[in-house]
Coordinates of C-alpha atoms in Angstrom, one line a residue:
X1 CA 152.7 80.0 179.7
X2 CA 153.0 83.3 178.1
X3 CA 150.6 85.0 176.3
X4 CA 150.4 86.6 172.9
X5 CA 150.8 90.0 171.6
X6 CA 149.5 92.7 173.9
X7 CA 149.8 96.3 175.8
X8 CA 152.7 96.0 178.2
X9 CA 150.6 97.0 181.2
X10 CA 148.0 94.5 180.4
X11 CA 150.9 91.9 180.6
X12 CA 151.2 92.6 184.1
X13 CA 147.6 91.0 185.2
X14 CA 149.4 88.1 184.6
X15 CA 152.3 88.3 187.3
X16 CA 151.6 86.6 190.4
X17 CA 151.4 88.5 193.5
X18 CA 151.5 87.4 197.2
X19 CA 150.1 90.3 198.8
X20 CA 151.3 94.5 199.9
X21 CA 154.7 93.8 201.9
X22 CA 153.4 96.7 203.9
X23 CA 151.4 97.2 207.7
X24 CA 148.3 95.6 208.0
X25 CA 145.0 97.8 209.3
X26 CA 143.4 95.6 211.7
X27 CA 140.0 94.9 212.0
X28 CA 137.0 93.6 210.4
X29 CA 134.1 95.2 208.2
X30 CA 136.3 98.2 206.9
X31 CA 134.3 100.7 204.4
X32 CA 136.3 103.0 202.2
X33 CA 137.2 105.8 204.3
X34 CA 136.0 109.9 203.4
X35 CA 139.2 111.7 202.2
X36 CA 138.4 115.4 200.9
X37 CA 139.2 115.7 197.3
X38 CA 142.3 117.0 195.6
X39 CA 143.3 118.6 192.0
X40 CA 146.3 117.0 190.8
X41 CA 147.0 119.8 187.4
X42 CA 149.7 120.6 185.6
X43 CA 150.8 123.2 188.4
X44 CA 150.6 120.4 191.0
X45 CA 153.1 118.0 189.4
X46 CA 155.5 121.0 188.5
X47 CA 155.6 121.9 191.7
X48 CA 155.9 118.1 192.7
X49 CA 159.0 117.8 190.8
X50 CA 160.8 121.0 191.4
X51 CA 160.6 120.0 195.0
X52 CA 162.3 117.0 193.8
X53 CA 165.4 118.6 192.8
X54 CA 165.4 120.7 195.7
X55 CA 165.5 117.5 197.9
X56 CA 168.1 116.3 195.9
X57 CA 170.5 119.5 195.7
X58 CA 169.6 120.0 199.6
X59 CA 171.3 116.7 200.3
X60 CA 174.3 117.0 198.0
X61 CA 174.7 120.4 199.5
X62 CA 175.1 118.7 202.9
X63 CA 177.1 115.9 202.1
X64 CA 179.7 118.7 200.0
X65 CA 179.7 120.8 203.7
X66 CA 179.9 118.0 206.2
X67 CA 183.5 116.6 203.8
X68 CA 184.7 119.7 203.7
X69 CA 184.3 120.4 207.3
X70 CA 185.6 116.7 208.3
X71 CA 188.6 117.9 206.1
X72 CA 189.3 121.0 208.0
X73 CA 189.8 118.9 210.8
X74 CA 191.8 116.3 209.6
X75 CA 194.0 119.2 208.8
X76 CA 193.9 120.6 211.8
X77 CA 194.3 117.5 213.7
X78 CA 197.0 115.3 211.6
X79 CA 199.7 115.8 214.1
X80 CA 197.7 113.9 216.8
X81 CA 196.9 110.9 214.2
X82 CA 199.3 108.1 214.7
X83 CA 198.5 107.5 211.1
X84 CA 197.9 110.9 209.1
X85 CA 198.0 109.5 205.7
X86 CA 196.1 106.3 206.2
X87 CA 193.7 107.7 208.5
X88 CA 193.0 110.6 206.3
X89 CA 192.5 108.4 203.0
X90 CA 190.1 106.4 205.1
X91 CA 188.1 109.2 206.1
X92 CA 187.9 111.0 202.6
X93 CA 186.7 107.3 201.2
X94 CA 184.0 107.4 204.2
X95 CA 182.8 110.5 203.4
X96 CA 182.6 110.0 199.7
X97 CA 180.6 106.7 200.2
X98 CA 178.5 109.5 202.3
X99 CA 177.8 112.0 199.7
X100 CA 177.0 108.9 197.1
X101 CA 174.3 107.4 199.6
X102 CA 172.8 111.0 200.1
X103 CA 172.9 112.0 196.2
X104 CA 171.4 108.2 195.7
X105 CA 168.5 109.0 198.5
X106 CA 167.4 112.1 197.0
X107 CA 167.3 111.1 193.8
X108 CA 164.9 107.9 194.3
X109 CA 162.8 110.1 196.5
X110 CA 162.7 112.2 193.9
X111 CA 162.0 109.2 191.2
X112 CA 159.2 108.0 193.6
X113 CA 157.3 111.8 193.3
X114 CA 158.1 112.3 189.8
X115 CA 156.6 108.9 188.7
X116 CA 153.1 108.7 190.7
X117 CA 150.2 108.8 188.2
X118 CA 148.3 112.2 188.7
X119 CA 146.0 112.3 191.2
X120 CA 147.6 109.9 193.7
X121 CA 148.5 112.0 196.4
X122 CA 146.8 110.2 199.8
X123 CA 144.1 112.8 199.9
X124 CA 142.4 111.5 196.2
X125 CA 142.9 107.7 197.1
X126 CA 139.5 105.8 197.7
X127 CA 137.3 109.0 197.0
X128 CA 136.1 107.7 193.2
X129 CA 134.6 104.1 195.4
X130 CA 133.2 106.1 197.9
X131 CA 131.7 108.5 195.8
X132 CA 130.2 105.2 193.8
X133 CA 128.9 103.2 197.0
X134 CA 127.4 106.3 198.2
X135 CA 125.5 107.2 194.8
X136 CA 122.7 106.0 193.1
X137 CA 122.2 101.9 193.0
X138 CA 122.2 102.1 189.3
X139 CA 125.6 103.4 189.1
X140 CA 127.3 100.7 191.4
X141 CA 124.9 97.9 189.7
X142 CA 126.9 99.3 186.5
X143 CA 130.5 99.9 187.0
X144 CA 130.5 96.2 190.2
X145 CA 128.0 94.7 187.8
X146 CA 126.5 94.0 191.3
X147 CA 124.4 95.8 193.6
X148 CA 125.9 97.7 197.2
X149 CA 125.1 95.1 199.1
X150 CA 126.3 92.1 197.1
X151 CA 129.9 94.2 196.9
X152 CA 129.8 94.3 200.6
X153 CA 129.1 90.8 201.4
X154 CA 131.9 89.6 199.3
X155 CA 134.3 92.1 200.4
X156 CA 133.9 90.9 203.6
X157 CA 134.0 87.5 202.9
X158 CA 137.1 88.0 201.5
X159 CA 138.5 90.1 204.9
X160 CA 136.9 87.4 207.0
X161 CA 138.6 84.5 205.8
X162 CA 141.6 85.8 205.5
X163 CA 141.9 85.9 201.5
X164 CA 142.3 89.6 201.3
X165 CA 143.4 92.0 203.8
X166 CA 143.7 95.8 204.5
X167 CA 146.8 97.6 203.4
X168 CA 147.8 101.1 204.4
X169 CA 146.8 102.7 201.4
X170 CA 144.2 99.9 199.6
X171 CA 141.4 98.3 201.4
X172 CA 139.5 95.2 200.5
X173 CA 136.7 97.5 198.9
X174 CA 138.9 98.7 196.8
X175 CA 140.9 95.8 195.3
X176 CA 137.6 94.1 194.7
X177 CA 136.4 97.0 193.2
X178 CA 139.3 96.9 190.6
X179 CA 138.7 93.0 189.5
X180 CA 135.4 93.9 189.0
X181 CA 135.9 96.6 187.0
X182 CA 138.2 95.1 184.2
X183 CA 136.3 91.7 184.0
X184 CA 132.8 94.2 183.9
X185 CA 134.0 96.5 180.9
X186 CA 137.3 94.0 180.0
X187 CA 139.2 97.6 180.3
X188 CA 143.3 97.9 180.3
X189 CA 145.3 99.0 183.3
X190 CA 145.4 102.9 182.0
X191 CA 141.6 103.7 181.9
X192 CA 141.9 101.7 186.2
X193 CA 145.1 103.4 187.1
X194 CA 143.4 107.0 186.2
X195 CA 139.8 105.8 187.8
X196 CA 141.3 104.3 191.2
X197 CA 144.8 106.7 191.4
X198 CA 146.9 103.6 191.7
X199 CA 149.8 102.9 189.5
X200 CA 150.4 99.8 186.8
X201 CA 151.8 97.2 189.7
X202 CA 149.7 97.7 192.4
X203 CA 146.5 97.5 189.9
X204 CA 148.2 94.5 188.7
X205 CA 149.1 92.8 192.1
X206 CA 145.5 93.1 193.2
X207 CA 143.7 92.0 190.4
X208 CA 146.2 88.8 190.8
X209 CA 145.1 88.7 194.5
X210 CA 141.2 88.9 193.9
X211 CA 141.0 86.1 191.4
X212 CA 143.3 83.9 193.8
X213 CA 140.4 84.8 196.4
X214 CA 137.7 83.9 194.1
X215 CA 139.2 80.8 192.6
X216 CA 139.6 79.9 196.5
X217 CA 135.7 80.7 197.5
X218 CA 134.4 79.2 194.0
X219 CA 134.2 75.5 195.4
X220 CA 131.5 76.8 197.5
X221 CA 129.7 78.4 194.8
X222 CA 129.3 75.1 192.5
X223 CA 126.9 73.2 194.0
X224 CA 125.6 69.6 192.5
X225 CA 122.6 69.5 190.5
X226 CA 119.3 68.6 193.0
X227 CA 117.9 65.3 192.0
X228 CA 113.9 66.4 192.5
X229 CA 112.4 67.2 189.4
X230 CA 112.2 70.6 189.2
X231 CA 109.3 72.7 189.3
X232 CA 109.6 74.3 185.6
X233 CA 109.2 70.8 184.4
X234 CA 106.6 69.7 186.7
X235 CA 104.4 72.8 185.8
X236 CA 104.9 72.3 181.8
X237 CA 102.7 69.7 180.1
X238 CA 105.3 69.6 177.3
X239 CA 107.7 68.3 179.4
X240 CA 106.1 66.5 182.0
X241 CA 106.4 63.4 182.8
X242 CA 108.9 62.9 180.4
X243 CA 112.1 65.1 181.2
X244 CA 111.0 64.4 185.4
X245 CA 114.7 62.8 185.6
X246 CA 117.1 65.4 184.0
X247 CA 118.9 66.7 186.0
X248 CA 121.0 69.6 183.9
X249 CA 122.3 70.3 180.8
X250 CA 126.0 70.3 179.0
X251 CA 127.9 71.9 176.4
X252 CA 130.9 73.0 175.1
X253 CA 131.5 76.6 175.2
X254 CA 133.8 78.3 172.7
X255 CA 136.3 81.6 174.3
X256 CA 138.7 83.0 171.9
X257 CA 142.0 82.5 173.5
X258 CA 145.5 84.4 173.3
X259 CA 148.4 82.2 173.0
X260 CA 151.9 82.1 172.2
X261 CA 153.1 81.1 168.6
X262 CA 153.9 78.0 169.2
X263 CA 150.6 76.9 171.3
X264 CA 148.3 78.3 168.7
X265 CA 147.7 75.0 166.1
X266 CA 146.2 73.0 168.7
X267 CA 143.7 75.7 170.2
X268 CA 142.7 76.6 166.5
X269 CA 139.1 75.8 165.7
X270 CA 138.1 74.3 162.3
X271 CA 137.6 78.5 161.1
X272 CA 141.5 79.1 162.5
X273 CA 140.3 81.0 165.3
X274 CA 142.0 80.4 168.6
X275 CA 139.8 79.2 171.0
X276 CA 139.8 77.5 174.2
X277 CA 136.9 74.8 174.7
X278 CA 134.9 74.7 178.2
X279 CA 133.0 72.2 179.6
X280 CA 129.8 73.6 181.4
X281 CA 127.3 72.2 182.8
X282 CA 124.4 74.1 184.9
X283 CA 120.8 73.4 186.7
X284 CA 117.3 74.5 185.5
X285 CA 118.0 78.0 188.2
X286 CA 120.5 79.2 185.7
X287 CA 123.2 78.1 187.8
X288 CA 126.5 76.8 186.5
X289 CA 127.0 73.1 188.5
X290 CA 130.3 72.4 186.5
X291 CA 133.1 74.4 184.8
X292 CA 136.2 72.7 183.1
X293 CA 138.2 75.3 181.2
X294 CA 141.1 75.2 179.3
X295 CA 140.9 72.9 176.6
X296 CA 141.8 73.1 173.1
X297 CA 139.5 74.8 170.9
X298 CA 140.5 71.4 168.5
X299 CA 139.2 68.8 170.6
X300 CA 135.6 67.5 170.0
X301 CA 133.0 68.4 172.7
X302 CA 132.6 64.2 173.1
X303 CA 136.2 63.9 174.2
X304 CA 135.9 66.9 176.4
X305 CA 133.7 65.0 178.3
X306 CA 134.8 61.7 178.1
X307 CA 138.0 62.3 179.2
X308 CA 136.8 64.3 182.3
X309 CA 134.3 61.1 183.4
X310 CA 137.3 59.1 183.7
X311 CA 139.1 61.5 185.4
X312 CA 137.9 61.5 189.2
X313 CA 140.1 64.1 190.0
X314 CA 137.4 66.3 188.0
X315 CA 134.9 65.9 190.6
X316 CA 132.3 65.6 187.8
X317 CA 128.9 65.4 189.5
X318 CA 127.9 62.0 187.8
X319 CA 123.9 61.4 187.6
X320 CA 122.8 58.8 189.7
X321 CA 120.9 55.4 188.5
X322 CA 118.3 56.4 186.0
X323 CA 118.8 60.3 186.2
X324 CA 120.6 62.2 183.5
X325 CA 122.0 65.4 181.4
X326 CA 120.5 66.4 178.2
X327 CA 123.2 66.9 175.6
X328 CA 123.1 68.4 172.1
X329 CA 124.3 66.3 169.0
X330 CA 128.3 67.1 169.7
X331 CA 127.9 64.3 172.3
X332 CA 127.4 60.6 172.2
X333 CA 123.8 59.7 173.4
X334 CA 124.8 57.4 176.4
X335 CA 123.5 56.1 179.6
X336 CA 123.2 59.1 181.8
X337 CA 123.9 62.0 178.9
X338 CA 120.6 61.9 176.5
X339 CA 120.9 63.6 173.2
X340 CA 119.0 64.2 170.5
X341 CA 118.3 62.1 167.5
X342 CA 120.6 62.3 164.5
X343 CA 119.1 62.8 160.9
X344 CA 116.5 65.1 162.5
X345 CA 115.7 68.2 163.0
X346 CA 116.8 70.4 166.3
X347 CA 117.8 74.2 165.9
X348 CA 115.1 76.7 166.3
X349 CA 115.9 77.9 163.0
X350 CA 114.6 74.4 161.0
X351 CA 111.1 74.7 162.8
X352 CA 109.7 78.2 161.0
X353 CA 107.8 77.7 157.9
X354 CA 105.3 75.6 156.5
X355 CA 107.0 72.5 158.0
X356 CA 106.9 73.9 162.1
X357 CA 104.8 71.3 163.0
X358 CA 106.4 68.2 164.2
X359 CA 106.4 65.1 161.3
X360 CA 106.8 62.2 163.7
X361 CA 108.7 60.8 167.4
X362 CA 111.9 62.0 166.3
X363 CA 110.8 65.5 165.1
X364 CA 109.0 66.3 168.6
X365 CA 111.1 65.0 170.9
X366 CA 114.2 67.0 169.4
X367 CA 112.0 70.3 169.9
X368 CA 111.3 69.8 173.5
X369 CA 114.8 68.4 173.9
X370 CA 115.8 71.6 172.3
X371 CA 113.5 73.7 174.7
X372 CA 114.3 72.1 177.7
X373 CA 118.5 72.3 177.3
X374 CA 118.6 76.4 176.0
X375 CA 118.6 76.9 179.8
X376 CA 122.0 76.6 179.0
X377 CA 122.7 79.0 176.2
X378 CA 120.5 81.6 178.3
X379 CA 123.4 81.2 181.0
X380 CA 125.9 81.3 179.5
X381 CA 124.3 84.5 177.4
X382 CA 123.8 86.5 181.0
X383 CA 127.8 85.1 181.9
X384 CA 129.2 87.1 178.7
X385 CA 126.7 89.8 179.1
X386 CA 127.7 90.4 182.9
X387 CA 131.4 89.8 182.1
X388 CA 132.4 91.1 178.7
X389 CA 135.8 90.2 179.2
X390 CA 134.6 86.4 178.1
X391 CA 133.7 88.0 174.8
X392 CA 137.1 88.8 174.0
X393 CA 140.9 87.1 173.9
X394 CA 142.2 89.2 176.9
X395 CA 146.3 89.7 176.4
X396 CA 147.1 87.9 179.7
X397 CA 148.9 84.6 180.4
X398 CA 146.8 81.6 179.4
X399 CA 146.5 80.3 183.0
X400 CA 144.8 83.4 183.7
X401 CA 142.3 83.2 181.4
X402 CA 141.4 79.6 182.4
X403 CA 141.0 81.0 185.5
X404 CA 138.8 83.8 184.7
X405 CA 136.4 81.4 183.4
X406 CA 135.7 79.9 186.9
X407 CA 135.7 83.0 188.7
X408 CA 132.9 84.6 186.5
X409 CA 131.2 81.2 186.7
X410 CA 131.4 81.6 190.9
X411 CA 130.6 85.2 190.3
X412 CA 127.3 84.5 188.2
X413 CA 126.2 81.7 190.9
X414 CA 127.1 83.8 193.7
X415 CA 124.7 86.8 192.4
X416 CA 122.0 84.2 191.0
X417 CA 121.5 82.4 194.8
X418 CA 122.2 85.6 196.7
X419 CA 120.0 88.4 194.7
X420 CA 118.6 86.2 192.0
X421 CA 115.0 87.6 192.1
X422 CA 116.1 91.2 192.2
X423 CA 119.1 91.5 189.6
X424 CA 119.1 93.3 186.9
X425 CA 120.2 90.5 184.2
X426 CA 118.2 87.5 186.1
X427 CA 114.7 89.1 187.3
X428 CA 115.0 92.4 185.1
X429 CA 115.9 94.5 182.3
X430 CA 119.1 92.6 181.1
X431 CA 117.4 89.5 180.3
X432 CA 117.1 91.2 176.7
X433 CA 120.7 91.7 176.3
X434 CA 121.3 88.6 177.1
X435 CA 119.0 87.4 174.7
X436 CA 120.3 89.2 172.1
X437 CA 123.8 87.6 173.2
X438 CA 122.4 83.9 172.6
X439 CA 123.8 81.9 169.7
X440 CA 122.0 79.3 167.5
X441 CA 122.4 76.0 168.6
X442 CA 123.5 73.5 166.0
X443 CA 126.0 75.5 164.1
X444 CA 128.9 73.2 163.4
X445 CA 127.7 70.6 164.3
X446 CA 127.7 68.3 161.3
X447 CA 131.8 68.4 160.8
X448 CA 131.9 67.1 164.5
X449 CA 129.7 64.3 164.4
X450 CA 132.0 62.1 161.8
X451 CA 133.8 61.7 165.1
X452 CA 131.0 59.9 166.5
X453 CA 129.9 57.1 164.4
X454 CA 131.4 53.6 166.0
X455 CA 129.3 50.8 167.0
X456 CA 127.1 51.2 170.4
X457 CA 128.3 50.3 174.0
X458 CA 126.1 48.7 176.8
X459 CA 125.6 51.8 177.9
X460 CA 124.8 53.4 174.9
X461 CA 122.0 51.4 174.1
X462 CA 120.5 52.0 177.5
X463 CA 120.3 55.4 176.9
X464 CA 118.9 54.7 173.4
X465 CA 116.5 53.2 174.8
X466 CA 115.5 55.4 177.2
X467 CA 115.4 58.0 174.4
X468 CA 113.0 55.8 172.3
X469 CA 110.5 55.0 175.0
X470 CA 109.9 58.9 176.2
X471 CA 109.9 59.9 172.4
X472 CA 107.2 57.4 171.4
X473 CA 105.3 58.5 174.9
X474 CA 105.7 62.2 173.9
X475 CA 104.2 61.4 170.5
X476 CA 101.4 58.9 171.4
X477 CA 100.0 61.9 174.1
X478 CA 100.6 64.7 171.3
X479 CA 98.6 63.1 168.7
X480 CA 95.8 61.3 170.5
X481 CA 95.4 65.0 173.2
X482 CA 96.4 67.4 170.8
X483 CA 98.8 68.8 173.2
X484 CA 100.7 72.2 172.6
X485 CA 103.5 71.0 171.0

């Protein structure tokens, strides 16, 4: 599918790419080699292309010389030719076949010198990466939005299982590098081709090639949600014993989209905006569990995940016998999937004022339902903050953008369980720009629940009972312990 409008060398991310049809470096571990650095001026490409043109006339010049000395003796030969004019004719079409494929050979050679970017003589290649992997762990943590070590480990992962591989002029190191930088800073071709000295195509095959690699590793990163009740519920008196069998949380999350003409009414939201609509799910660690991209930013978050239970080919982690998901109010309150009650209140925003304090079952048991499930906005705040590329309709073909989503995904769960207690956005100084990314919950909302309203299944009124009995538990301990509410 193609995309919309957008910079011709952006449209390149989108072409597939099978790999360099070029030698292979053996071996395992590589590291970016040291190259000493080169100037690549005005004066450099001048003299770059007038040795162009001295190829070229250098090779016409010995075509011209080598006919004109196969002439001389033809002529001085003929009588011994049995066939003087035929032979002759033959050999004057031979030689001007030569001079073409000469002319021809200079004149790509000289195409090929002409048209490098500047700087990408061997001698610059690879120096910008090894001058970041050897600097300061601030600088790496910003341009990789990882730390040194991270970058290594997936590098060679990568190398190891043979989803990347060394090519005479880019290594591993370096086409990660790339991917990470334009989904980092979601920056176009131009600003990578002058950082990395590589040209449109080869940016663009690599970038191809990485998110193949992570797509391939990603299955790995999704793990199901653990069934013990976790420890941030167990330690909260709000929320203990009553949320000790959720599991996770879902939601829909809302990416603006680039599509073609003729795609666009059915990704339109009800604003007109072209979005696509992904099904998340994560854990109370911050991790994503489940990532279903791709749908139309039309469809209502309840049919998003309807039509995915059914569908086994999902591999939807389903809750087991008596355990569930918290949902907010786009969804159908259901056995396994617990929402919150309709009619009363649940954003953060309608519990300031004089009316804060809870008015009955319903009232507290949609603030600690709302406390307990922002785990997911805060992930999905440290996703966008990490990867501003999701912030944004990037101009590539909608399959890649679909699969951008579950690469960052694997990307954010990869850094969360390998370096979760150190990194910058989950232990450290980011978690306040991802804060600042968070959206209200509840915006919307109202225009999708008409959707909703149809009489209760079996399993519906399971859940709703469920939800009745640890509301009216909540509220019978908050009023006669006066617990924090």
């Amino acid at each position: 599918m193609m995309s919309g409008d957008g910079d011709d060398d952006d449209d390149e991310l989108s072409s597939g790419g099978s790999g360099d049809e070029v030698h292979v470096i053996n071996g395992h571990n590589k590291r970016i080699p040291t190259a000493p650095s080169g100037g690549s001026g005005p004066s450099r490409r001048r003299n770059r292309k007038a040795g162009g043109v001295a190829i070229v006339e250098a090779m016409l010049e010995l075509a011209a010389a080598s006919k004109m000395r196969a002439a001389a003796l033809t002529k001085k030969n003929g009588d011994n030719l049995q066939d003087s004019s035929t032979s002759s004719i033959d050999l004057d079409l031979e030689l001007d076949e030569m001079e073409l494929v000469a002319a021809a050979a200079g004149y790509l050679y000289y195409q090929s010198l002409v048209n490098q970017p500047p700087g990408t003589s061997p001698s610059t290649r690879g120096t910008y990466l090894k001058d970041l992997l050897q600097g300061p762990v601030e600088d790496c943590r910003e341009v990789l939005r990882m730390d040194k070590r991270l970058f290594h480990k997936l590098s060679d992962t990568f190398r190891e299982q043979g989803l990347l591989r060394d090519t005479i002029t880019v290594l591993v190191e370096e086409q990660v590098a790339i991917f990470l930088s334009i989904i980092g800073h979601n920056q176009r071709i131009r600003v990578i081709q002058e950082r990395f000295h590589l040209s449109c195509e080869t940016i663009s095959r690599h970038f191809n090639n990485v998110l193949k690699a992570v797509k391939a590793v990603s299955r790995g990163f999704f793990q199901p949600p653990v069934l013990e009740t976790h420890e941030d519920i167990v330690s909260s008196k709000r929320l203990y014993p009553y949320f000790k069998d959720c599991i996770g949380v879902i939601d829909g999350l809302k990416l603006l989209a680039n599509l073609p003409i003729k795609d666009q009414p059915r990704f339109q939201n009800k604003k007109g905006i072209l979005t696509q609509n992904v099904l998340v799910a994560c854990n109370f660690d911050l991790e994503f569990i489940f990532v279903c991209p791709g749908w139309e930013g039309s469809i209502n978050d309840s049919r998003i995940l309807r039509a995915v239970l059914d569908d086994p080919n999902q591999n939807f982690p389903q809750p087991p016998k008596g355990k569930y998901y918290l949902v907010d109010r786009n969804y159908t309150n259901t056995e396994g999937f617990i929402a919150p009650y309709q009619g009363a209140r649940y954003g953060p925003h309608e519990y300031h004022g004089a009316r804060q304090m809870p008015q009955n079952a319903h009232d507290l048991f949609n603030h600690r339902h709302m406390c307990r499930s922002n785990v997911i906005q805060r992930s999905v705040s440290m996703l966008k903050t990490r990867f501003p590329i999701l912030k944004s309709a990037p101009p590539y073909h909608f399959q890649v953008q679909r699969d951008l989503v579950i690469a960052t995904c694997a990307l954010h769960n990869f850094i969360k369980r390998e370096d979760g207690a150190h990194d910058w956005l989950f232990a450290g100084e980011g978690k306040d720009a991802a804060a600042a990314e968070e959206e209200p919950r509840g915006e919307g909302e109202e225009e999708e629940l008409e959707l909703l309203h149809m009489d209760s299944t079996p399993r519906e009124l399971v859940a709703d009972s469920l939800r009745d009995s640890i509301a009216f538990t909540m509220w019978d301990d908050f009023m006669n312990k006066w617990e924090e509410w």
